[in-house]
Amino acid sequence: MSTKAQLILVVGLCLALAATRSITWADVPDDEHQHAGVLESMLAGPLADCDEIVFANRISGNDHWYVNFGYYCNAPERAGFSDGGQLCRFNLRTKKLQLLVDDPEGGVRDPQVHYDGQKILFSYRKGGSKAFHLYEINIDGTGLRQLTDGPDDDIEPTYLPDGGIMFGSSRCRRVVNCWISRVATLYRCDADGQNIRMISSNNDHDNTPWVLPDGRVLYMRWEYVDRSQVHFHHLWTVNPDGTGQMVWYGNETGGVAMLDAKPVPGTNKVVASFSPGHGQAEHMGHITIVDPSAGPDVQTTVRRVSKSGEMFRDPYAISEDCFLVANPKGILVMDGEGNTELVYELPEESRPMECHEPRLLSARPREPVIPTRTDLADDTGKVVLADIYHGRSMGGIKRGEIKKLLVLEQLPKPVNFSGGQDPLSIGGTFTMARILGTVPVEPDGSAYMQLPAMRSLFLVALDEHDLSVRRMQSFVTLQPGETLSCVGCHEQRSHTPRHHAELLALERPPSQLEPIEEVPEVLDFPRDIQPILNQHCTECHNPDRWEGRVDLTGDHTPAYSVSYWTMIKRGLVADGRNKPYSQQVAHSIGSSASRLMSLVDGSHYGATLTDRQRKTIRLWIETSATYPGTYAALGSGVYPVELPLATMQQRCGSCHSVKPIERPHIHYTNFHVHFGPLGGGVPEYLSSAPWQHPIVPQSYCNLTRPEKSILLRAPLSAAAGGLGLCEGEVFSDTNDPDYQTILETITTASKQLEQGKRFDMPGFRPNQHYIREMQRFGALRADLEPEGSVDGYKTDETYWRSFWHRPQ
């Protein structure tokens, strides 16, 4: 893939990176809210029986809040960490500092003191190594022992009351859906590091687990199924065995990352860093207390403790009026009004390291043990849904309308190369979905189903015509042998079931998934949808006739196909994705809201599809309407046309604005040009986003048949064989030098595509990063020939099957 194409791939919403910078020592002003008496007051009060704390020193990351371990999948030599780490023990009264671990070439993070107060669990990357693993050490610095090993990172461990350990790990072997760094999801192991198993199947990060007083584990879950990639990073709970994964607070609260949450002793509240926006580097945010007593969505029970304009990280509550926090200057104590005092300042010779994760060095009560509800000999779990009609945003749905549930599986990404959706979709989904089947919904709205364990499953409610009524906009993970119950569909979490009579669904064994015949599990637009369009649509909708100013041929544009671009520009698919709200009303997204379905029902100029063809299109919409059906397409196949903007401005500027758009991190701006619709005004239903998309000119470029590019045919006179749609005679014939200049640039890109290939072209081979990571993850042979053929579809399947639970 060309360098210019690679630069283009980082556009999307990686703009968030511009605002996500590391806050350094120089950024922290002298604190007007620092009070010399805060520590003294605390030592006489909440800290009266406490002398010492532990914390970690390391060099802070300067990327997103989650990039502080691992490597970048497009540059494995580039790490998300820097060298230098210390595990520190510090006496608040005597100011004595003891270095329990001092490794100038290693990394130290995430200490937690054991219940007995005699040992410390932490994550440590030894000097010369690349991966963090779990270690324990006695509080006097003796007895260092390694608990986990392997090529992946183990971070953010927490002791469990049953004797085990829960932690985040990149053993999930996936990357952030909208970035290029590794993901860590929840795992657990025994006290000695043995019997490691996955707890969460999340496609994106689970962060900072910590045990609540009732024995559940609180953590931050970031996910964006059918909604914004940068708005929802909220608090969830899970039982230590992985069962009962449930939102705890903030699922409706966008624009903040709720990190490092821990209980406030003696209360049911927690303290967390509310990191603004998409989250700041190293979890810097506003120290905030959350009271869940009014429910998981009530924002009035949230109270910011830290002062306005100040940000800290890693809060640790001693009481509701006493907190340990960190910032780039060091370790501070904070009272309930946000007043702080610096209690330890990192010496000049230790910088650029910074202090992180202060914890009290003291014994603490062990939380109650929640009995396990898993059966690792099983490979399924069960879900009981009491009443699908009970929930939020369910207006307009008639009781009895929902007949079944479509069960889909979100597929993790082995690689990614941008902050956007390309080339999977245009402004839509970031991941592919796999069709598992359907289960029935009873007349009373209940359902009882048996589903695969350890998959990220999401549901679509279907009507009698198999059209979408409501989408889940999240995912659920079942542990082996777990039975999970739901009150309704997006119901308030404080609600209880309204049914008191026996549920109809429970009068029978759980429903097994009914497979959907004749449709691939993972759909691919060129392979599965384009042949249908070729049979029924392209006779009229081609670049020569351009009926309705629509081209549905499968010719390639610089990034997608002509037909795929057309469907998105014309708003034929209603996916509603990547928007900053999490409650879409019924019939607003999916097949029922997609105009494409009304164009293939036989009413549009006699286009009569078979039942199988309509089903294929419907399910393609429900599975996120992606362009490729393989992640092997990522990071390849994009060949932008280097449009002659000065020429276009001269010949087209009287009607069209031809102006490059400057984008952060994008040095090649030709791909991003404002250019209105060719051939007349914009239909009312397209008066906003799609036609004005900045890369529309590229979509008018046909790399398969350059001379058929609408960018050329629209301004070419009809007498010369063009469409003659532009006002005046722009190009009277194809000999016009400016016509030839534009044609030449399109032809150049066409030749580059023919040489470099795209996923749907014979001879395509995925890029080196996909191949390397799939070899690393065991989905491709390590001894693959340098030019050996790679079937991306089969490789993907091998990859995601590797995460399936295998009964023990």
CSV table of C-alpha atoms in Angstrom, one decimal, residues 133-516:
chain,number,residue,atom,x,y,z
A,133,HIS,CA,3.8,-9.9,34.1
A,134,LEU,CA,2.3,-10.4,37.6
A,135,TYR,CA,4.7,-10.5,40.5
A,136,GLU,CA,4.5,-10.6,44.3
A,137,ILE,CA,7.0,-9.3,46.8
A,138,ASN,CA,7.1,-9.1,50.6
A,139,ILE,CA,6.7,-5.6,52.0
A,140,ASP,CA,10.3,-5.6,53.1
A,141,GLY,CA,11.5,-6.1,49.5
A,142,THR,CA,12.4,-9.8,49.9
A,143,GLY,CA,10.8,-12.8,48.2
A,144,LEU,CA,10.2,-11.4,44.7
A,145,ARG,CA,8.4,-14.1,42.7
A,146,GLN,CA,7.0,-14.1,39.2
A,147,LEU,CA,3.4,-15.4,38.9
A,148,THR,CA,2.7,-15.2,35.1
A,149,ASP,CA,4.7,-15.3,32.0
A,150,GLY,CA,4.4,-15.5,28.2
A,151,PRO,CA,4.6,-13.0,25.3
A,152,ASP,CA,1.5,-11.0,26.3
A,153,ASP,CA,1.1,-8.3,29.0
A,154,ASP,CA,-0.6,-8.8,32.4
A,155,ILE,CA,-1.5,-5.6,34.1
A,156,GLU,CA,-3.7,-4.0,36.8
A,157,PRO,CA,-4.1,-7.0,39.1
A,158,THR,CA,-6.4,-7.2,42.1
A,159,TYR,CA,-6.5,-9.8,44.9
A,160,LEU,CA,-9.8,-11.7,45.0
A,161,PRO,CA,-11.5,-12.8,48.2
A,162,ASP,CA,-11.5,-16.5,47.0
A,163,GLY,CA,-7.7,-16.5,46.8
A,164,GLY,CA,-7.4,-15.8,43.1
A,165,ILE,CA,-6.3,-12.8,41.2
A,166,MET,CA,-8.2,-10.8,38.5
A,167,PHE,CA,-6.2,-8.7,36.1
A,168,GLY,CA,-6.2,-7.1,32.6
A,169,SER,CA,-4.3,-8.9,29.9
A,170,SER,CA,-3.5,-8.7,26.3
A,171,ARG,CA,-3.7,-12.5,26.1
A,172,CYS,CA,-7.0,-11.6,24.4
A,173,ARG,CA,-4.7,-10.9,21.4
A,174,ARG,CA,-6.7,-8.1,19.7
A,175,VAL,CA,-6.2,-4.4,19.0
A,176,VAL,CA,-8.3,-1.4,19.8
A,177,ASN,CA,-11.1,-1.2,17.2
A,178,CYS,CA,-10.2,2.4,16.4
A,179,TRP,CA,-6.5,2.5,17.0
A,180,ILE,CA,-3.3,0.6,16.5
A,181,SER,CA,-2.5,-0.5,20.1
A,182,ARG,CA,-3.1,-3.7,22.0
A,183,VAL,CA,-6.2,-4.4,24.1
A,184,ALA,CA,-6.4,-5.8,27.6
A,185,THR,CA,-9.5,-7.5,28.8
A,186,LEU,CA,-10.3,-9.2,32.2
A,187,TYR,CA,-8.6,-12.5,33.1
A,188,ARG,CA,-8.3,-14.4,36.3
A,189,CYS,CA,-5.8,-16.9,37.7
A,190,ASP,CA,-5.0,-18.8,40.9
A,191,ALA,CA,-2.8,-17.2,43.6
A,192,ASP,CA,0.3,-18.9,42.1
A,193,GLY,CA,-0.5,-17.6,38.6
A,194,GLN,CA,-1.8,-21.0,37.3
A,195,ASN,CA,-5.1,-21.8,35.7
A,196,ILE,CA,-5.4,-18.5,33.7
A,197,ARG,CA,-8.7,-18.1,32.0
A,198,MET,CA,-10.5,-15.3,30.1
A,199,ILE,CA,-13.3,-13.5,32.0
A,200,SER,CA,-14.3,-10.9,29.4
A,201,SER,CA,-14.6,-11.3,25.7
A,202,ASN,CA,-14.8,-7.5,25.1
A,203,ASN,CA,-13.4,-6.3,21.8
A,204,ASP,CA,-12.0,-3.3,23.6
A,205,HIS,CA,-10.5,-2.4,26.9
A,206,ASP,CA,-11.5,-3.5,30.4
A,207,ASN,CA,-9.5,-1.5,32.9
A,208,THR,CA,-8.6,-1.2,36.6
A,209,PRO,CA,-10.5,-4.0,38.3
A,210,TRP,CA,-11.0,-3.6,42.1
A,211,VAL,CA,-13.1,-5.6,44.5
A,212,LEU,CA,-16.2,-4.0,46.0
A,213,PRO,CA,-17.2,-4.6,49.7
A,214,ASP,CA,-19.9,-7.1,48.6
A,215,GLY,CA,-17.3,-9.3,46.7
A,216,ARG,CA,-18.1,-8.2,43.2
A,217,VAL,CA,-15.3,-6.7,41.0
A,218,LEU,CA,-15.8,-3.1,39.8
A,219,TYR,CA,-14.1,-2.2,36.5
A,220,MET,CA,-14.2,0.2,33.5
A,221,ARG,CA,-15.6,-1.3,30.3
A,222,TRP,CA,-15.2,0.5,27.0
A,223,GLU,CA,-17.3,-0.8,24.1
A,224,TYR,CA,-19.2,0.7,21.2
A,225,VAL,CA,-21.6,-1.6,19.5
A,226,ASP,CA,-23.9,0.6,17.4
A,227,ARG,CA,-22.8,3.8,19.1
A,228,SER,CA,-20.0,6.3,19.5
A,229,GLN,CA,-16.4,5.1,19.8
A,230,VAL,CA,-15.3,7.8,22.1
A,231,HIS,CA,-18.2,8.6,24.5
A,232,PHE,CA,-18.9,5.5,26.6
A,233,HIS,CA,-16.3,4.2,29.1
A,234,HIS,CA,-18.3,3.4,32.1
A,235,LEU,CA,-18.3,1.3,35.3
A,236,TRP,CA,-19.4,-2.4,35.3
A,237,THR,CA,-19.3,-5.2,37.8
A,238,VAL,CA,-18.5,-8.9,37.5
A,239,ASN,CA,-18.4,-11.7,39.9
A,240,PRO,CA,-14.9,-13.1,40.5
A,241,ASP,CA,-15.8,-16.2,38.5
A,242,GLY,CA,-16.8,-14.0,35.5
A,243,THR,CA,-20.6,-14.4,35.9
A,244,GLY,CA,-23.0,-11.5,36.2
A,245,GLN,CA,-21.3,-8.9,34.0
A,246,MET,CA,-23.6,-5.9,34.6
A,247,VAL,CA,-23.4,-2.1,34.3
A,248,TRP,CA,-22.9,-0.4,37.6
A,249,TYR,CA,-22.9,3.2,36.7
A,250,GLY,CA,-22.8,5.5,33.7
A,251,ASN,CA,-24.0,3.5,30.7
A,252,GLU,CA,-26.1,6.6,29.6
A,253,THR,CA,-23.3,9.1,30.5
A,254,GLY,CA,-21.1,10.0,27.6
A,255,GLY,CA,-18.0,12.1,27.3
A,256,VAL,CA,-16.0,10.8,30.2
A,257,ALA,CA,-13.8,7.8,30.9
A,258,MET,CA,-14.5,6.4,34.4
A,259,LEU,CA,-11.1,5.0,35.5
A,260,ASP,CA,-9.4,3.7,38.6
A,261,ALA,CA,-12.6,3.3,40.5
A,262,LYS,CA,-12.3,1.9,44.1
A,263,PRO,CA,-14.7,1.7,47.1
A,264,VAL,CA,-14.9,4.4,49.7
A,265,PRO,CA,-14.6,2.5,53.0
A,266,GLY,CA,-17.7,2.4,55.2
A,267,THR,CA,-20.0,3.5,52.4
A,268,ASN,CA,-21.6,2.0,49.2
A,269,LYS,CA,-19.8,4.8,47.2
A,270,VAL,CA,-16.8,4.7,45.0
A,271,VAL,CA,-14.1,7.2,44.0
A,272,ALA,CA,-12.9,7.3,40.5
A,273,SER,CA,-10.9,9.5,38.0
A,274,PHE,CA,-13.5,10.9,35.7
A,275,SER,CA,-11.1,11.5,32.8
A,276,PRO,CA,-12.7,14.1,30.4
A,277,GLY,CA,-13.8,13.4,26.8
A,278,HIS,CA,-12.3,10.2,25.4
A,279,GLY,CA,-10.0,10.0,28.4
A,280,GLN,CA,-6.6,11.7,29.1
A,281,ALA,CA,-3.2,10.0,29.0
A,282,GLU,CA,-2.4,7.9,32.1
A,283,HIS,CA,-6.0,8.3,33.4
A,284,MET,CA,-5.6,12.0,34.4
A,285,GLY,CA,-9.0,13.3,35.4
A,286,HIS,CA,-11.3,14.8,38.0
A,287,ILE,CA,-11.5,13.0,41.3
A,288,THR,CA,-15.2,12.1,41.7
A,289,ILE,CA,-17.4,10.2,44.1
A,290,VAL,CA,-20.2,8.1,42.7
A,291,ASP,CA,-23.2,7.2,44.8
A,292,PRO,CA,-25.1,4.4,43.1
A,293,SER,CA,-28.1,4.4,45.5
A,294,ALA,CA,-30.4,6.3,43.1
A,295,GLY,CA,-29.6,4.0,40.2
A,296,PRO,CA,-26.9,3.6,37.6
A,297,ASP,CA,-28.0,6.5,35.4
A,298,VAL,CA,-28.7,9.3,37.9
A,299,GLN,CA,-26.0,12.0,37.5
A,300,THR,CA,-27.1,14.1,40.4
A,301,THR,CA,-25.6,11.6,42.8
A,302,VAL,CA,-22.1,12.2,41.4
A,303,ARG,CA,-19.9,14.7,43.2
A,304,ARG,CA,-16.6,16.1,42.0
A,305,VAL,CA,-14.1,16.3,44.8
A,306,SER,CA,-11.1,17.9,43.1
A,307,LYS,CA,-11.1,21.6,42.4
A,308,SER,CA,-12.1,23.0,39.0
A,309,GLY,CA,-9.2,23.0,36.5
A,310,GLU,CA,-7.2,20.4,38.4
A,311,MET,CA,-6.6,16.8,37.3
A,312,PHE,CA,-5.2,13.9,39.2
A,313,ARG,CA,-5.0,10.1,38.7
A,314,ASP,CA,-5.2,6.9,40.7
A,315,PRO,CA,-7.4,7.9,43.6
A,316,TYR,CA,-7.4,5.7,46.7
A,317,ALA,CA,-10.0,6.4,49.4
A,318,ILE,CA,-9.2,6.1,53.1
A,319,SER,CA,-12.5,7.7,53.9
A,320,GLU,CA,-15.0,10.0,52.2
A,321,ASP,CA,-12.9,12.9,53.4
A,322,CYS,CA,-9.4,11.5,52.8
A,323,PHE,CA,-7.9,10.3,49.5
A,324,LEU,CA,-4.4,9.5,48.1
A,325,VAL,CA,-3.9,10.8,44.6
A,326,ALA,CA,-1.1,11.3,42.1
A,327,ASN,CA,-0.2,13.8,39.5
A,328,PRO,CA,3.1,14.5,37.6
A,329,LYS,CA,4.5,16.3,40.7
A,330,GLY,CA,4.2,13.4,43.0
A,331,ILE,CA,1.9,11.8,45.6
A,332,LEU,CA,-0.7,14.0,47.3
A,333,VAL,CA,-3.3,13.7,50.0
A,334,MET,CA,-6.7,15.2,49.3
A,335,ASP,CA,-9.6,16.1,51.6
A,336,GLY,CA,-13.3,15.9,50.8
A,337,GLU,CA,-13.3,19.5,49.6
A,338,GLY,CA,-10.5,19.0,47.1
A,339,ASN,CA,-7.7,20.6,49.1
A,340,THR,CA,-4.4,18.9,48.6
A,341,GLU,CA,-1.0,18.6,50.1
A,342,LEU,CA,2.0,17.1,48.3
A,343,VAL,CA,3.4,14.4,50.5
A,344,TYR,CA,6.1,13.0,48.2
A,345,GLU,CA,7.8,14.8,45.4
A,346,LEU,CA,9.9,12.7,43.0
A,347,PRO,CA,13.5,14.0,43.0
A,348,GLU,CA,14.9,15.6,40.0
A,349,GLU,CA,17.3,12.7,39.3
A,350,SER,CA,14.4,10.3,39.0
A,351,ARG,CA,12.6,12.3,36.3
A,352,PRO,CA,11.1,11.9,33.6
A,353,MET,CA,9.5,9.1,35.7
A,354,GLU,CA,6.4,10.1,37.5
A,355,CYS,CA,4.5,8.7,40.5
A,356,HIS,CA,1.5,6.4,40.0
A,357,GLU,CA,-1.0,4.3,42.0
A,358,PRO,CA,-0.6,5.2,45.6
A,359,ARG,CA,-2.1,2.6,48.0
A,360,LEU,CA,-2.2,2.3,51.8
A,361,LEU,CA,0.3,-0.2,53.2
A,362,SER,CA,-2.0,-1.9,55.7
A,363,ALA,CA,-4.0,-5.0,56.3
A,364,ARG,CA,-7.7,-4.8,55.3
A,365,PRO,CA,-10.8,-7.0,55.6
A,366,ARG,CA,-11.3,-9.7,53.1
A,367,GLU,CA,-14.6,-9.3,51.2
A,368,PRO,CA,-17.2,-12.1,51.2
A,369,VAL,CA,-16.7,-15.0,48.7
A,370,ILE,CA,-19.4,-15.2,46.1
A,371,PRO,CA,-20.0,-18.9,45.2
A,372,THR,CA,-19.1,-19.8,41.7
A,373,ARG,CA,-21.9,-20.3,39.2
A,374,THR,CA,-19.7,-21.6,36.3
A,375,ASP,CA,-19.2,-25.1,35.0
A,376,LEU,CA,-16.0,-25.2,32.9
A,377,ALA,CA,-17.1,-28.5,31.5
A,378,ASP,CA,-19.9,-26.7,29.6
A,379,ASP,CA,-19.4,-24.6,26.5
A,380,THR,CA,-22.7,-22.7,26.7
A,381,GLY,CA,-24.7,-20.5,29.1
A,382,LYS,CA,-28.4,-19.7,29.3
A,383,VAL,CA,-30.3,-16.4,29.2
A,384,VAL,CA,-33.7,-15.8,30.6
A,385,LEU,CA,-35.5,-12.7,29.3
A,386,ALA,CA,-38.6,-11.9,31.3
A,387,ASP,CA,-40.3,-9.4,29.0
A,388,ILE,CA,-38.8,-7.9,25.9
A,389,TYR,CA,-41.4,-5.1,25.8
A,390,HIS,CA,-40.4,-3.7,29.1
A,391,GLY,CA,-37.7,-1.1,28.7
A,392,ARG,CA,-36.6,2.3,27.6
A,393,SER,CA,-37.3,3.8,24.2
A,394,MET,CA,-39.8,1.0,23.4
A,395,GLY,CA,-42.5,3.4,22.2
A,396,GLY,CA,-44.3,2.4,19.1
A,397,ILE,CA,-43.7,-1.4,19.6
A,398,LYS,CA,-47.0,-3.3,19.9
A,399,ARG,CA,-47.1,-6.3,22.2
A,400,GLY,CA,-46.7,-9.4,20.1
A,401,GLU,CA,-44.8,-7.6,17.4
A,402,ILE,CA,-41.5,-9.2,18.2
A,403,LYS,CA,-41.3,-12.8,17.1
A,404,LYS,CA,-37.7,-13.8,17.5
A,405,LEU,CA,-34.2,-12.6,18.4
A,406,LEU,CA,-31.3,-12.6,15.9
A,407,VAL,CA,-28.1,-13.5,17.7
A,408,LEU,CA,-24.9,-12.0,16.4
A,409,GLU,CA,-21.3,-12.2,17.5
A,410,GLN,CA,-18.9,-9.3,17.5
A,411,LEU,CA,-15.6,-10.4,16.1
A,412,PRO,CA,-12.4,-9.1,17.6
A,413,LYS,CA,-9.8,-7.4,15.5
A,414,PRO,CA,-6.3,-8.8,15.2
A,415,VAL,CA,-4.9,-5.6,13.6
A,416,ASN,CA,-6.1,-2.1,12.8
A,417,PHE,CA,-4.5,0.8,11.1
A,418,SER,CA,-6.5,3.9,11.7
A,419,GLY,CA,-8.7,5.9,14.1
A,420,GLY,CA,-11.6,5.5,11.7
A,421,GLN,CA,-13.8,2.7,10.3
A,422,ASP,CA,-12.0,2.4,6.9
A,423,PRO,CA,-12.2,0.1,5.0
A,424,LEU,CA,-14.8,-1.8,7.0
A,425,SER,CA,-17.5,0.9,6.6
A,426,ILE,CA,-18.0,4.5,5.9
A,427,GLY,CA,-18.8,6.2,9.1
A,428,GLY,CA,-20.4,3.1,10.5
A,429,THR,CA,-19.2,0.0,12.3
A,430,PHE,CA,-15.6,-0.6,13.4
A,431,THR,CA,-15.9,-4.4,13.5
A,432,MET,CA,-17.5,-7.3,11.7
A,433,ALA,CA,-20.3,-9.4,13.1
A,434,ARG,CA,-21.0,-13.1,12.7
A,435,ILE,CA,-24.5,-14.6,12.3
A,436,LEU,CA,-25.2,-17.4,14.9
A,437,GLY,CA,-28.9,-17.9,14.4
A,438,THR,CA,-32.3,-17.0,15.9
A,439,VAL,CA,-34.3,-17.9,19.0
A,440,PRO,CA,-38.1,-17.5,19.5
A,441,VAL,CA,-39.8,-14.8,21.6
A,442,GLU,CA,-43.0,-16.0,23.3
A,443,PRO,CA,-46.3,-14.0,23.1
A,444,ASP,CA,-45.8,-12.8,26.6
A,445,GLY,CA,-42.4,-11.3,25.6
A,446,SER,CA,-40.3,-13.9,27.4
A,447,ALA,CA,-37.4,-15.9,25.9
A,448,TYR,CA,-35.2,-18.6,27.2
A,449,MET,CA,-32.1,-19.5,25.2
A,450,GLN,CA,-28.9,-21.5,25.3
A,451,LEU,CA,-26.0,-19.6,23.8
A,452,PRO,CA,-22.2,-20.1,23.3
A,453,ALA,CA,-20.1,-19.1,26.3
A,454,MET,CA,-17.2,-16.6,26.1
A,455,ARG,CA,-18.4,-14.8,23.0
A,456,SER,CA,-19.4,-11.1,22.6
A,457,LEU,CA,-23.0,-11.6,21.7
A,458,PHE,CA,-25.6,-9.0,20.8
A,459,LEU,CA,-29.2,-9.3,19.9
A,460,VAL,CA,-31.6,-7.9,17.3
A,461,ALA,CA,-35.4,-8.1,18.0
A,462,LEU,CA,-37.1,-9.1,14.7
A,463,ASP,CA,-40.8,-8.9,13.6
A,464,GLU,CA,-42.8,-11.4,11.7
A,465,HIS,CA,-41.0,-10.3,8.5
A,466,ASP,CA,-37.6,-10.8,10.1
A,467,LEU,CA,-37.1,-7.0,10.0
A,468,SER,CA,-35.3,-5.2,12.9
A,469,VAL,CA,-37.5,-3.8,15.7
A,470,ARG,CA,-34.8,-2.9,18.2
A,471,ARG,CA,-31.1,-3.5,18.5
A,472,MET,CA,-29.2,-4.2,21.7
A,473,GLN,CA,-26.4,-1.6,21.2
A,474,SER,CA,-24.1,-3.5,23.6
A,475,PHE,CA,-23.0,-7.0,24.1
A,476,VAL,CA,-23.3,-9.8,26.6
A,477,THR,CA,-20.7,-12.4,27.6
A,478,LEU,CA,-21.8,-15.7,29.3
A,479,GLN,CA,-19.5,-17.8,31.3
A,480,PRO,CA,-19.6,-21.6,30.8
A,481,GLY,CA,-22.6,-23.0,32.7
A,482,GLU,CA,-23.9,-19.5,33.7
A,483,THR,CA,-27.6,-18.7,33.7
A,484,LEU,CA,-28.2,-15.0,33.2
A,485,SER,CA,-31.6,-13.2,33.6
A,486,CYS,CA,-32.8,-10.0,32.1
A,487,VAL,CA,-35.8,-8.0,33.2
A,488,GLY,CA,-36.4,-6.5,29.7
A,489,CYS,CA,-34.9,-4.7,26.8
A,490,HIS,CA,-32.8,-1.7,27.9
A,491,GLU,CA,-34.9,-1.5,31.1
A,492,GLN,CA,-33.9,0.7,34.0
A,493,ARG,CA,-31.5,-1.4,36.1
A,494,SER,CA,-33.4,-0.4,39.2
A,495,HIS,CA,-36.5,-2.1,37.9
A,496,THR,CA,-37.7,-5.6,38.8
A,497,PRO,CA,-39.7,-8.0,36.6
A,498,ARG,CA,-43.3,-7.0,36.1
A,499,HIS,CA,-44.5,-10.5,35.5
A,500,HIS,CA,-45.5,-12.5,38.5
A,501,ALA,CA,-47.0,-15.4,36.6
A,502,GLU,CA,-44.9,-18.2,35.1
A,503,LEU,CA,-43.0,-17.1,32.0
A,504,LEU,CA,-44.1,-19.0,28.9
A,505,ALA,CA,-40.5,-19.4,27.8
A,506,LEU,CA,-39.7,-21.3,31.1
A,507,GLU,CA,-42.4,-23.9,30.4
A,508,ARG,CA,-39.9,-25.6,28.0
A,509,PRO,CA,-36.2,-26.3,27.8
A,510,PRO,CA,-34.0,-23.4,26.6
A,511,SER,CA,-34.2,-22.7,22.9
A,512,GLN,CA,-31.3,-23.7,20.8
A,513,LEU,CA,-30.0,-21.4,18.1
A,514,GLU,CA,-31.8,-21.9,14.8
A,515,PRO,CA,-29.2,-21.6,12.1
A,516,ILE,CA,-29.9,-19.4,9.1
